[in-house]
PDB file of N, CA, C and O and ligand atoms in Angstrom:
ATOM      1  N   MET S   1       4.491 202.379  54.010  1.00  0.00           N
ATOM      2  CA  MET S   1       5.929 202.547  53.933  1.00  0.00           C
ATOM      3  C   MET S   1       6.476 202.953  55.307  1.00  0.00           C
ATOM      4  O   MET S   1       5.935 203.827  55.960  1.00  0.00           O
ATOM      5  N   ILE S   2       7.531 202.312  55.712  1.00  0.00           N
ATOM      6  CA  ILE S   2       8.146 202.633  57.002  1.00  0.00           C
ATOM      7  C   ILE S   2       9.290 203.605  56.778  1.00  0.00           C
ATOM      8  O   ILE S   2      10.192 203.332  55.985  1.00  0.00           O
ATOM      9  N   ARG S   3       9.220 204.750  57.480  1.00  0.00           N
ATOM     10  CA  ARG S   3      10.291 205.738  57.364  1.00  0.00           C
ATOM     11  C   ARG S   3      11.453 205.343  58.261  1.00  0.00           C
ATOM     12  O   ARG S   3      11.235 204.872  59.388  1.00  0.00           O
ATOM     13  N   PRO S   4      12.683 205.552  57.790  1.00  0.00           N
ATOM     14  CA  PRO S   4      13.830 205.288  58.674  1.00  0.00           C
ATOM     15  C   PRO S   4      13.827 206.281  59.831  1.00  0.00           C
ATOM     16  O   PRO S   4      13.382 207.422  59.677  1.00  0.00           O
ATOM     17  N   LEU S   5      14.317 205.851  60.970  1.00  0.00           N
ATOM     18  CA  LEU S   5      14.362 206.741  62.126  1.00  0.00           C
ATOM     19  C   LEU S   5      15.458 207.783  61.928  1.00  0.00           C
ATOM     20  O   LEU S   5      16.535 207.467  61.411  1.00  0.00           O
ATOM     21  N   PRO S   6      15.216 209.026  62.331  1.00  0.00           N
ATOM     22  CA  PRO S   6      16.251 210.048  62.212  1.00  0.00           C
ATOM     23  C   PRO S   6      17.469 209.695  63.066  1.00  0.00           C
ATOM     24  O   PRO S   6      17.340 209.111  64.149  1.00  0.00           O
ATOM     25  N   ALA S   7      18.643 210.088  62.583  1.00  0.00           N
ATOM     26  CA  ALA S   7      19.890 209.734  63.266  1.00  0.00           C
ATOM     27  C   ALA S   7      19.955 210.296  64.679  1.00  0.00           C
ATOM     28  O   ALA S   7      20.528 209.668  65.579  1.00  0.00           O
ATOM     29  N   TRP S   8      19.360 211.486  64.911  1.00  0.00           N
ATOM     30  CA  TRP S   8      19.469 212.108  66.231  1.00  0.00           C
ATOM     31  C   TRP S   8      18.836 211.261  67.320  1.00  0.00           C
ATOM     32  O   TRP S   8      19.171 211.383  68.497  1.00  0.00           O
ATOM     33  N   MET S   9      17.898 210.393  66.946  1.00  0.00           N
ATOM     34  CA  MET S   9      17.202 209.593  67.970  1.00  0.00           C
ATOM     35  C   MET S   9      18.163 208.725  68.779  1.00  0.00           C
ATOM     36  O   MET S   9      17.927 208.469  69.956  1.00  0.00           O
ATOM     37  N   ALA S  10      19.230 208.298  68.142  1.00  0.00           N
ATOM     38  CA  ALA S  10      20.198 207.450  68.847  1.00  0.00           C
ATOM     39  C   ALA S  10      20.921 208.225  69.942  1.00  0.00           C
ATOM     40  O   ALA S  10      21.491 207.634  70.851  1.00  0.00           O
ATOM     41  N   GLU S  11      20.887 209.554  69.869  1.00  0.00           N
ATOM     42  CA  GLU S  11      21.581 210.392  70.851  1.00  0.00           C
ATOM     43  C   GLU S  11      20.658 210.872  71.960  1.00  0.00           C
ATOM     44  O   GLU S  11      21.095 211.562  72.880  1.00  0.00           O
ATOM     45  N   GLY S  12      19.379 210.559  71.868  1.00  0.00           N
ATOM     46  CA  GLY S  12      18.427 211.022  72.875  1.00  0.00           C
ATOM     47  C   GLY S  12      18.691 210.389  74.235  1.00  0.00           C
ATOM     48  O   GLY S  12      18.925 209.184  74.332  1.00  0.00           O
ATOM     49  N   LEU S  13      18.636 211.200  75.268  1.00  0.00           N
ATOM     50  CA  LEU S  13      18.866 210.682  76.622  1.00  0.00           C
ATOM     51  C   LEU S  13      17.788 209.698  77.050  1.00  0.00           C
ATOM     52  O   LEU S  13      18.014 208.847  77.902  1.00  0.00           O
ATOM     53  N   CYS S  14      16.607 209.814  76.450  1.00  0.00           N
ATOM     54  CA  CYS S  14      15.521 208.919  76.840  1.00  0.00           C
ATOM     55  C   CYS S  14      15.850 207.461  76.503  1.00  0.00           C
ATOM     56  O   CYS S  14      15.298 206.547  77.111  1.00  0.00           O
ATOM     57  N   ALA S  15      16.759 207.263  75.567  1.00  0.00           N
ATOM     58  CA  ALA S  15      17.154 205.899  75.211  1.00  0.00           C
ATOM     59  C   ALA S  15      17.917 205.233  76.352  1.00  0.00           C
ATOM     60  O   ALA S  15      18.083 204.018  76.372  1.00  0.00           O
ATOM     61  N   GLN S  16      18.372 206.055  77.303  1.00  0.00           N
ATOM     62  CA  GLN S  16      19.154 205.525  78.429  1.00  0.00           C
ATOM     63  C   GLN S  16      18.348 205.505  79.721  1.00  0.00           C
ATOM     64  O   GLN S  16      18.895 205.262  80.793  1.00  0.00           O
ATOM     65  N   THR S  17      17.058 205.833  79.623  1.00  0.00           N
ATOM     66  CA  THR S  17      16.247 205.930  80.836  1.00  0.00           C
ATOM     67  C   THR S  17      14.981 205.083  80.699  1.00  0.00           C
ATOM     68  O   THR S  17      14.790 204.403  79.697  1.00  0.00           O
ATOM     69  N   ASP S  18      14.133 205.177  81.689  1.00  0.00           N
ATOM     70  CA  ASP S  18      12.886 204.423  81.699  1.00  0.00           C
ATOM     71  C   ASP S  18      11.916 205.006  80.669  1.00  0.00           C
ATOM     72  O   ASP S  18      11.424 206.123  80.849  1.00  0.00           O
ATOM     73  N   PRO S  19      11.616 204.292  79.609  1.00  0.00           N
ATOM     74  CA  PRO S  19      10.737 204.845  78.571  1.00  0.00           C
ATOM     75  C   PRO S  19       9.321 205.087  79.058  1.00  0.00           C
ATOM     76  O   PRO S  19       8.600 205.914  78.498  1.00  0.00           O
ATOM     77  N   GLU S  20       8.910 204.406  80.114  1.00  0.00           N
ATOM     78  CA  GLU S  20       7.533 204.565  80.592  1.00  0.00           C
ATOM     79  C   GLU S  20       7.268 205.971  81.115  1.00  0.00           C
ATOM     80  O   GLU S  20       6.139 206.453  81.040  1.00  0.00           O
ATOM     81  N   SER S  21       8.294 206.637  81.626  1.00  0.00           N
ATOM     82  CA  SER S  21       8.075 207.997  82.131  1.00  0.00           C
ATOM     83  C   SER S  21       7.755 208.961  80.989  1.00  0.00           C
ATOM     84  O   SER S  21       7.191 210.029  81.220  1.00  0.00           O
ATOM     85  N   PHE S  22       8.089 208.578  79.758  1.00  0.00           N
ATOM     86  CA  PHE S  22       7.801 209.436  78.608  1.00  0.00           C
ATOM     87  C   PHE S  22       6.392 209.203  78.059  1.00  0.00           C
ATOM     88  O   PHE S  22       5.926 209.971  77.234  1.00  0.00           O
ATOM     89  N   PHE S  23       5.768 208.160  78.521  1.00  0.00           N
ATOM     90  CA  PHE S  23       4.398 207.851  78.080  1.00  0.00           C
ATOM     91  C   PHE S  23       3.539 207.544  79.299  1.00  0.00           C
ATOM     92  O   PHE S  23       3.085 206.412  79.486  1.00  0.00           O
ATOM     93  N   PRO S  24       3.319 208.569  80.145  1.00  0.00           N
ATOM     94  CA  PRO S  24       2.541 208.338  81.369  1.00  0.00           C
ATOM     95  C   PRO S  24       1.074 208.064  81.052  1.00  0.00           C
ATOM     96  O   PRO S  24       0.576 208.427  79.979  1.00  0.00           O
ATOM     97  N   GLU S  25       0.426 207.428  81.992  1.00  0.00           N
ATOM     98  CA  GLU S  25      -1.024 207.218  81.869  1.00  0.00           C
ATOM     99  C   GLU S  25      -1.709 208.575  81.783  1.00  0.00           C
ATOM    100  O   GLU S  25      -1.163 209.581  82.231  1.00  0.00           O
ATOM    101  N   LYS S  26      -2.903 208.580  81.252  1.00  0.00           N
ATOM    102  CA  LYS S  26      -3.671 209.830  81.140  1.00  0.00           C
ATOM    103  C   LYS S  26      -3.757 210.497  82.513  1.00  0.00           C
ATOM    104  O   LYS S  26      -4.136 209.867  83.493  1.00  0.00           O
ATOM    105  N   GLY S  27      -3.366 211.762  82.562  1.00  0.00           N
ATOM    106  CA  GLY S  27      -3.381 212.498  83.822  1.00  0.00           C
ATOM    107  C   GLY S  27      -2.124 212.319  84.650  1.00  0.00           C
ATOM    108  O   GLY S  27      -1.969 212.948  85.691  1.00  0.00           O
ATOM    109  N   GLY S  28      -1.224 211.445  84.209  1.00  0.00           N
ATOM    110  CA  GLY S  28       0.007 211.196  84.954  1.00  0.00           C
ATOM    111  C   GLY S  28       1.020 212.316  84.771  1.00  0.00           C
ATOM    112  O   GLY S  28       0.910 213.146  83.870  1.00  0.00           O
ATOM    113  N   SER S  29       2.018 212.324  85.632  1.00  0.00           N
ATOM    114  CA  SER S  29       3.021 213.387  85.606  1.00  0.00           C
ATOM    115  C   SER S  29       4.012 213.207  84.452  1.00  0.00           C
ATOM    116  O   SER S  29       4.445 212.092  84.153  1.00  0.00           O
ATOM    117  N   THR S  30       4.367 214.337  83.844  1.00  0.00           N
ATOM    118  CA  THR S  30       5.394 214.337  82.801  1.00  0.00           C
ATOM    119  C   THR S  30       6.694 214.932  83.328  1.00  0.00           C
ATOM    120  O   THR S  30       7.642 215.111  82.571  1.00  0.00           O
ATOM    121  N   ALA S  31       6.734 215.244  84.615  1.00  0.00           N
ATOM    122  CA  ALA S  31       7.874 215.968  85.193  1.00  0.00           C
ATOM    123  C   ALA S  31       9.187 215.201  85.051  1.00  0.00           C
ATOM    124  O   ALA S  31      10.223 215.786  84.714  1.00  0.00           O
ATOM    125  N   THR S  32       9.162 213.905  85.307  1.00  0.00           N
ATOM    126  CA  THR S  32      10.399 213.124  85.228  1.00  0.00           C
ATOM    127  C   THR S  32      10.952 213.145  83.810  1.00  0.00           C
ATOM    128  O   THR S  32      12.149 213.383  83.590  1.00  0.00           O
ATOM    129  N   ALA S  33      10.101 212.915  82.849  1.00  0.00           N
ATOM    130  CA  ALA S  33      10.544 212.916  81.450  1.00  0.00           C
ATOM    131  C   ALA S  33      11.056 214.292  81.045  1.00  0.00           C
ATOM    132  O   ALA S  33      12.096 214.406  80.383  1.00  0.00           O
ATOM    133  N   LYS S  34      10.361 215.332  81.456  1.00  0.00           N
ATOM    134  CA  LYS S  34      10.780 216.689  81.083  1.00  0.00           C
ATOM    135  C   LYS S  34      12.133 217.045  81.677  1.00  0.00           C
ATOM    136  O   LYS S  34      12.905 217.784  81.066  1.00  0.00           O
ATOM    137  N   ARG S  35      12.425 216.520  82.868  1.00  0.00           N
ATOM    138  CA  ARG S  35      13.756 216.766  83.455  1.00  0.00           C
ATOM    139  C   ARG S  35      14.844 216.134  82.593  1.00  0.00           C
ATOM    140  O   ARG S  35      15.908 216.697  82.401  1.00  0.00           O
ATOM    141  N   VAL S  36      14.581 214.951  82.067  1.00  0.00           N
ATOM    142  CA  VAL S  36      15.548 214.294  81.184  1.00  0.00           C
ATOM    143  C   VAL S  36      15.690 215.103  79.894  1.00  0.00           C
ATOM    144  O   VAL S  36      16.808 215.373  79.428  1.00  0.00           O
ATOM    145  N   CYS S  37      14.589 215.519  79.327  1.00  0.00           N
ATOM    146  CA  CYS S  37      14.619 216.306  78.086  1.00  0.00           C
ATOM    147  C   CYS S  37      15.428 217.591  78.263  1.00  0.00           C
ATOM    148  O   CYS S  37      16.124 218.021  77.332  1.00  0.00           O
ATOM    149  N   ALA S  38      15.328 218.202  79.429  1.00  0.00           N
ATOM    150  CA  ALA S  38      16.010 219.477  79.663  1.00  0.00           C
ATOM    151  C   ALA S  38      17.522 219.339  79.507  1.00  0.00           C
ATOM    152  O   ALA S  38      18.206 220.314  79.195  1.00  0.00           O
ATOM    153  N   ALA S  39      18.040 218.140  79.734  1.00  0.00           N
ATOM    154  CA  ALA S  39      19.483 217.919  79.640  1.00  0.00           C
ATOM    155  C   ALA S  39      19.882 217.235  78.335  1.00  0.00           C
ATOM    156  O   ALA S  39      21.045 216.904  78.134  1.00  0.00           O
ATOM    157  N   CYS S  40      18.933 217.046  77.446  1.00  0.00           N
ATOM    158  CA  CYS S  40      19.171 216.270  76.226  1.00  0.00           C
ATOM    159  C   CYS S  40      19.725 217.163  75.109  1.00  0.00           C
ATOM    160  O   CYS S  40      19.171 218.227  74.829  1.00  0.00           O
ATOM    161  N   GLY S  41      20.757 216.702  74.466  1.00  0.00           N
ATOM    162  CA  GLY S  41      21.419 217.485  73.426  1.00  0.00           C
ATOM    163  C   GLY S  41      20.672 217.547  72.104  1.00  0.00           C
ATOM    164  O   GLY S  41      21.041 218.326  71.222  1.00  0.00           O
ATOM    165  N   VAL S  42      19.657 216.718  71.933  1.00  0.00           N
ATOM    166  CA  VAL S  42      18.909 216.727  70.665  1.00  0.00           C
ATOM    167  C   VAL S  42      17.471 217.191  70.875  1.00  0.00           C
ATOM    168  O   VAL S  42      16.586 216.907  70.076  1.00  0.00           O
ATOM    169  N   ARG S  43      17.279 217.947  71.925  1.00  0.00           N
ATOM    170  CA  ARG S  43      15.919 218.391  72.269  1.00  0.00           C
ATOM    171  C   ARG S  43      15.252 219.168  71.129  1.00  0.00           C
ATOM    172  O   ARG S  43      14.076 218.937  70.822  1.00  0.00           O
ATOM    173  N   ALA S  44      15.977 220.083  70.510  1.00  0.00           N
ATOM    174  CA  ALA S  44      15.381 220.894  69.439  1.00  0.00           C
ATOM    175  C   ALA S  44      14.982 220.014  68.247  1.00  0.00           C
ATOM    176  O   ALA S  44      13.896 220.183  67.676  1.00  0.00           O
ATOM    177  N   ASP S  45      15.844 219.079  67.882  1.00  0.00           N
ATOM    178  CA  ASP S  45      15.517 218.154  66.781  1.00  0.00           C
ATOM    179  C   ASP S  45      14.283 217.336  67.135  1.00  0.00           C
ATOM    180  O   ASP S  45      13.415 217.086  66.298  1.00  0.00           O
ATOM    181  N   CYS S  46      14.241 216.905  68.376  1.00  0.00           N
ATOM    182  CA  CYS S  46      13.140 216.069  68.831  1.00  0.00           C
ATOM    183  C   CYS S  46      11.808 216.824  68.787  1.00  0.00           C
ATOM    184  O   CYS S  46      10.799 216.304  68.298  1.00  0.00           O
ATOM    185  N   LEU S  47      11.813 218.038  69.286  1.00  0.00           N
ATOM    186  CA  LEU S  47      10.581 218.827  69.276  1.00  0.00           C
ATOM    187  C   LEU S  47      10.144 219.122  67.844  1.00  0.00           C
ATOM    188  O   LEU S  47       8.959 219.004  67.510  1.00  0.00           O
ATOM    189  N   ASP S  48      11.087 219.471  66.997  1.00  0.00           N
ATOM    190  CA  ASP S  48      10.757 219.752  65.598  1.00  0.00           C
ATOM    191  C   ASP S  48      10.151 218.512  64.935  1.00  0.00           C
ATOM    192  O   ASP S  48       9.150 218.608  64.219  1.00  0.00           O
ATOM    193  N   TYR S  49      10.730 217.366  65.225  1.00  0.00           N
ATOM    194  CA  TYR S  49      10.216 216.105  64.654  1.00  0.00           C
ATOM    195  C   TYR S  49       8.784 215.851  65.132  1.00  0.00           C
ATOM    196  O   TYR S  49       7.900 215.520  64.339  1.00  0.00           O
ATOM    197  N   ALA S  50       8.557 216.024  66.428  1.00  0.00           N
ATOM    198  CA  ALA S  50       7.229 215.747  66.977  1.00  0.00           C
ATOM    199  C   ALA S  50       6.180 216.690  66.401  1.00  0.00           C
ATOM    200  O   ALA S  50       5.052 216.283  66.109  1.00  0.00           O
ATOM    201  N   LEU S  51       6.560 217.962  66.235  1.00  0.00           N
ATOM    202  CA  LEU S  51       5.611 218.926  65.670  1.00  0.00           C
ATOM    203  C   LEU S  51       5.355 218.633  64.195  1.00  0.00           C
ATOM    204  O   LEU S  51       4.222 218.735  63.712  1.00  0.00           O
ATOM    205  N   THR S  52       6.399 218.257  63.479  1.00  0.00           N
ATOM    206  CA  THR S  52       6.276 218.003  62.044  1.00  0.00           C
ATOM    207  C   THR S  52       5.477 216.739  61.757  1.00  0.00           C
ATOM    208  O   THR S  52       4.664 216.701  60.827  1.00  0.00           O
ATOM    209  N   THR S  53       5.708 215.714  62.544  1.00  0.00           N
ATOM    210  CA  THR S  53       5.044 214.436  62.291  1.00  0.00           C
ATOM    211  C   THR S  53       3.715 214.310  63.029  1.00  0.00           C
ATOM    212  O   THR S  53       2.975 213.356  62.801  1.00  0.00           O
ATOM    213  N   GLY S  54       3.428 215.275  63.911  1.00  0.00           N
ATOM    214  CA  GLY S  54       2.164 215.234  64.626  1.00  0.00           C
ATOM    215  C   GLY S  54       2.108 214.138  65.677  1.00  0.00           C
ATOM    216  O   GLY S  54       1.050 213.540  65.907  1.00  0.00           O
ATOM    217  N   GLU S  55       3.247 213.898  66.329  1.00  0.00           N
ATOM    218  CA  GLU S  55       3.264 212.888  67.391  1.00  0.00           C
ATOM    219  C   GLU S  55       2.229 213.261  68.448  1.00  0.00           C
ATOM    220  O   GLU S  55       2.252 214.353  68.997  1.00  0.00           O
ATOM    221  N   ARG S  56       1.320 212.372  68.707  1.00  0.00           N
ATOM    222  CA  ARG S  56       0.227 212.682  69.629  1.00  0.00           C
ATOM    223  C   ARG S  56       0.508 212.230  71.058  1.00  0.00           C
ATOM    224  O   ARG S  56       0.041 212.852  72.000  1.00  0.00           O
ATOM    225  N   ASP S  57       1.223 211.158  71.203  1.00  0.00           N
ATOM    226  CA  ASP S  57       1.394 210.586  72.535  1.00  0.00           C
ATOM    227  C   ASP S  57       2.787 210.840  73.090  1.00  0.00           C
ATOM    228  O   ASP S  57       3.772 210.809  72.355  1.00  0.00           O
ATOM    229  N   GLY S  58       2.833 211.040  74.374  1.00  0.00           N
ATOM    230  CA  GLY S  58       4.102 211.077  75.071  1.00  0.00           C
ATOM    231  C   GLY S  58       4.787 212.424  75.096  1.00  0.00           C
ATOM    232  O   GLY S  58       4.310 213.410  74.544  1.00  0.00           O
ATOM    233  N   VAL S  59       5.919 212.422  75.791  1.00  0.00           N
ATOM    234  CA  VAL S  59       6.750 213.617  75.906  1.00  0.00           C
ATOM    235  C   VAL S  59       7.811 213.572  74.817  1.00  0.00           C
ATOM    236  O   VAL S  59       8.534 212.582  74.674  1.00  0.00           O
ATOM    237  N   TRP S  60       7.879 214.638  74.044  1.00  0.00           N
ATOM    238  CA  TRP S  60       8.883 214.776  72.971  1.00  0.00           C
ATOM    239  C   TRP S  60       9.469 216.180  73.082  1.00  0.00           C
ATOM    240  O   TRP S  60       8.721 217.167  73.185  1.00  0.00           O
ATOM    241  N   GLY S  61      10.770 216.279  73.042  1.00  0.00           N
ATOM    242  CA  GLY S  61      11.401 217.597  73.065  1.00  0.00           C
ATOM    243  C   GLY S  61      11.008 218.420  74.275  1.00  0.00           C
ATOM    244  O   GLY S  61      10.969 219.649  74.204  1.00  0.00           O
ATOM    245  N   GLY S  62      10.720 217.769  75.372  1.00  0.00           N
ATOM    246  CA  GLY S  62      10.370 218.487  76.597  1.00  0.00           C
ATOM    247  C   GLY S  62       8.948 218.985  76.650  1.00  0.00           C
ATOM    248  O   GLY S  62       8.610 219.795  77.512  1.00  0.00           O
ATOM    249  N   THR S  63       8.111 218.519  75.738  1.00  0.00           N
ATOM    250  CA  THR S  63       6.717 218.980  75.731  1.00  0.00           C
ATOM    251  C   THR S  63       5.749 217.803  75.817  1.00  0.00           C
ATOM    252  O   THR S  63       6.014 216.724  75.305  1.00  0.00           O
ATOM    253  N   SER S  64       4.616 218.087  76.443  1.00  0.00           N
ATOM    254  CA  SER S  64       3.530 217.116  76.473  1.00  0.00           C
ATOM    255  C   SER S  64       2.695 217.250  75.206  1.00  0.00           C
ATOM    256  O   SER S  64       2.862 218.215  74.435  1.00  0.00           O
ATOM    257  N   GLU S  65       1.784 216.327  75.010  1.00  0.00           N
ATOM    258  CA  GLU S  65       0.897 216.409  73.847  1.00  0.00           C
ATOM    259  C   GLU S  65       0.126 217.730  73.864  1.00  0.00           C
ATOM    260  O   GLU S  65       0.009 218.408  72.844  1.00  0.00           O
ATOM    261  N   ARG S  66      -0.394 218.104  75.021  1.00  0.00           N
ATOM    262  CA  ARG S  66      -1.175 219.341  75.107  1.00  0.00           C
ATOM    263  C   ARG S  66      -0.318 220.553  74.766  1.00  0.00           C
ATOM    264  O   ARG S  66      -0.756 221.465  74.066  1.00  0.00           O
ATOM    265  N   GLU S  67       0.916 220.588  75.241  1.00  0.00           N
ATOM    266  CA  GLU S  67       1.812 221.721  74.947  1.00  0.00           C
ATOM    267  C   GLU S  67       2.136 221.790  73.458  1.00  0.00           C
ATOM    268  O   GLU S  67       2.241 222.885  72.893  1.00  0.00           O
ATOM    269  N   ARG S  68       2.281 220.626  72.813  1.00  0.00           N
ATOM    270  CA  ARG S  68       2.550 220.644  71.367  1.00  0.00           C
ATOM    271  C   ARG S  68       1.330 221.154  70.603  1.00  0.00           C
ATOM    272  O   ARG S  68       1.481 221.889  69.633  1.00  0.00           O
ATOM    273  N   ARG S  69       0.151 220.777  71.056  1.00  0.00           N
ATOM    274  CA  ARG S  69      -1.058 221.308  70.399  1.00  0.00           C
ATOM    275  C   ARG S  69      -1.101 222.828  70.514  1.00  0.00           C
ATOM    276  O   ARG S  69      -1.460 223.537  69.576  1.00  0.00           O
ATOM    277  N   GLN S  70      -0.714 223.344  71.688  1.00  0.00           N
ATOM    278  CA  GLN S  70      -0.711 224.794  71.886  1.00  0.00           C
ATOM    279  C   GLN S  70       0.317 225.466  70.983  1.00  0.00           C
ATOM    280  O   GLN S  70       0.051 226.520  70.408  1.00  0.00           O
ATOM    281  N   LEU S  71       1.495 224.860  70.849  1.00  0.00           N
ATOM    282  CA  LEU S  71       2.520 225.434  69.976  1.00  0.00           C
ATOM    283  C   LEU S  71       2.032 225.476  68.528  1.00  0.00           C
ATOM    284  O   LEU S  71       2.227 226.469  67.828  1.00  0.00           O
ATOM    285  N   LEU S  72       1.400 224.399  68.092  1.00  0.00           N
ATOM    286  CA  LEU S  72       0.921 224.356  66.714  1.00  0.00           C
ATOM    287  C   LEU S  72      -0.194 225.382  66.499  1.00  0.00           C
ATOM    288  O   LEU S  72      -0.261 226.017  65.452  1.00  0.00           O
ATOM    289  N   ALA S  73      -1.032 225.553  67.504  1.00  0.00           N
ATOM    290  CA  ALA S  73      -2.114 226.536  67.383  1.00  0.00           C
ATOM    291  C   ALA S  73      -1.556 227.949  67.297  1.00  0.00           C
ATOM    292  O   ALA S  73      -2.059 228.797  66.557  1.00  0.00           O
ATOM    293  N   GLN S  74      -0.470 228.210  68.026  1.00  0.00           N
ATOM    294  CA  GLN S  74       0.168 229.539  67.984  1.00  0.00           C
ATOM    295  C   GLN S  74       0.776 229.801  66.608  1.00  0.00           C
ATOM    296  O   GLN S  74       0.785 230.924  66.123  1.00  0.00           O
ATOM    297  N   GLU S  75       1.303 228.730  65.973  1.00  0.00           N
ATOM    298  CA  GLU S  75       1.892 228.897  64.644  1.00  0.00           C
ATOM    299  C   GLU S  75       0.825 229.260  63.613  1.00  0.00           C
ATOM    300  O   GLU S  75       1.089 230.012  62.700  1.00  0.00           O
ATOM    301  N   VAL S  76      -0.357 228.707  63.783  1.00  0.00           N
ATOM    302  CA  VAL S  76      -1.438 228.943  62.832  1.00  0.00           C
ATOM    303  C   VAL S  76      -2.014 230.350  63.022  1.00  0.00           C
ATOM    304  O   VAL S  76      -2.365 231.025  62.057  1.00  0.00           O
ATOM    305  N   ALA S  77      -2.084 230.783  64.294  1.00  0.00           N
ATOM    306  CA  ALA S  77      -2.711 232.088  64.605  1.00  0.00           C
ATOM    307  C   ALA S  77      -1.896 233.260  64.073  1.00  0.00           C
ATOM    308  O   ALA S  77      -0.778 233.197  63.750  1.00  0.00           O
TER     309      ALA S  77
HETATM  310  S1  LIG J   1      14.318 215.668  74.011  1.00  0.00           S
HETATM  311 FE1  LIG J   1      13.445 214.188  75.451  1.00  0.00          FE
HETATM  312  S2  LIG J   1      12.126 212.835  74.257  1.00  0.00           S
HETATM  313 FE2  LIG J   1      13.483 213.939  72.824  1.00  0.00          FE
HETATM  314  S3  LIG J   1      15.246 212.591  72.494  1.00  0.00           S
HETATM  315 FE3  LIG J   1      15.770 213.979  74.155  1.00  0.00          FE
HETATM  316  S4  LIG J   1      15.191 212.923  76.044  1.00  0.00           S
HETATM  317 FE4  LIG J   1      14.161 211.879  74.347  1.00  0.00          FE
END
């Protein structure tokens, strides 16, 4: 079953920028994407979505995959 995309996604600043910066190669910089996220009005929704759905790849809500794993581990602890 395909879930409909949340409405906030249409407001994400990443939709207006280079999507490749949000999915860098392994070891690549996430700085460019994080700068865009910092100015994004739906950042909190985005981060909540990524944590809830377990998004593994890319920058979501200003966080890398590793940072999201750390946040989830802190919630469990
Ligand atoms: S917080 Fe970042 S990844 Fe999420 S919608 Fe905004 S720009 Fe895109």
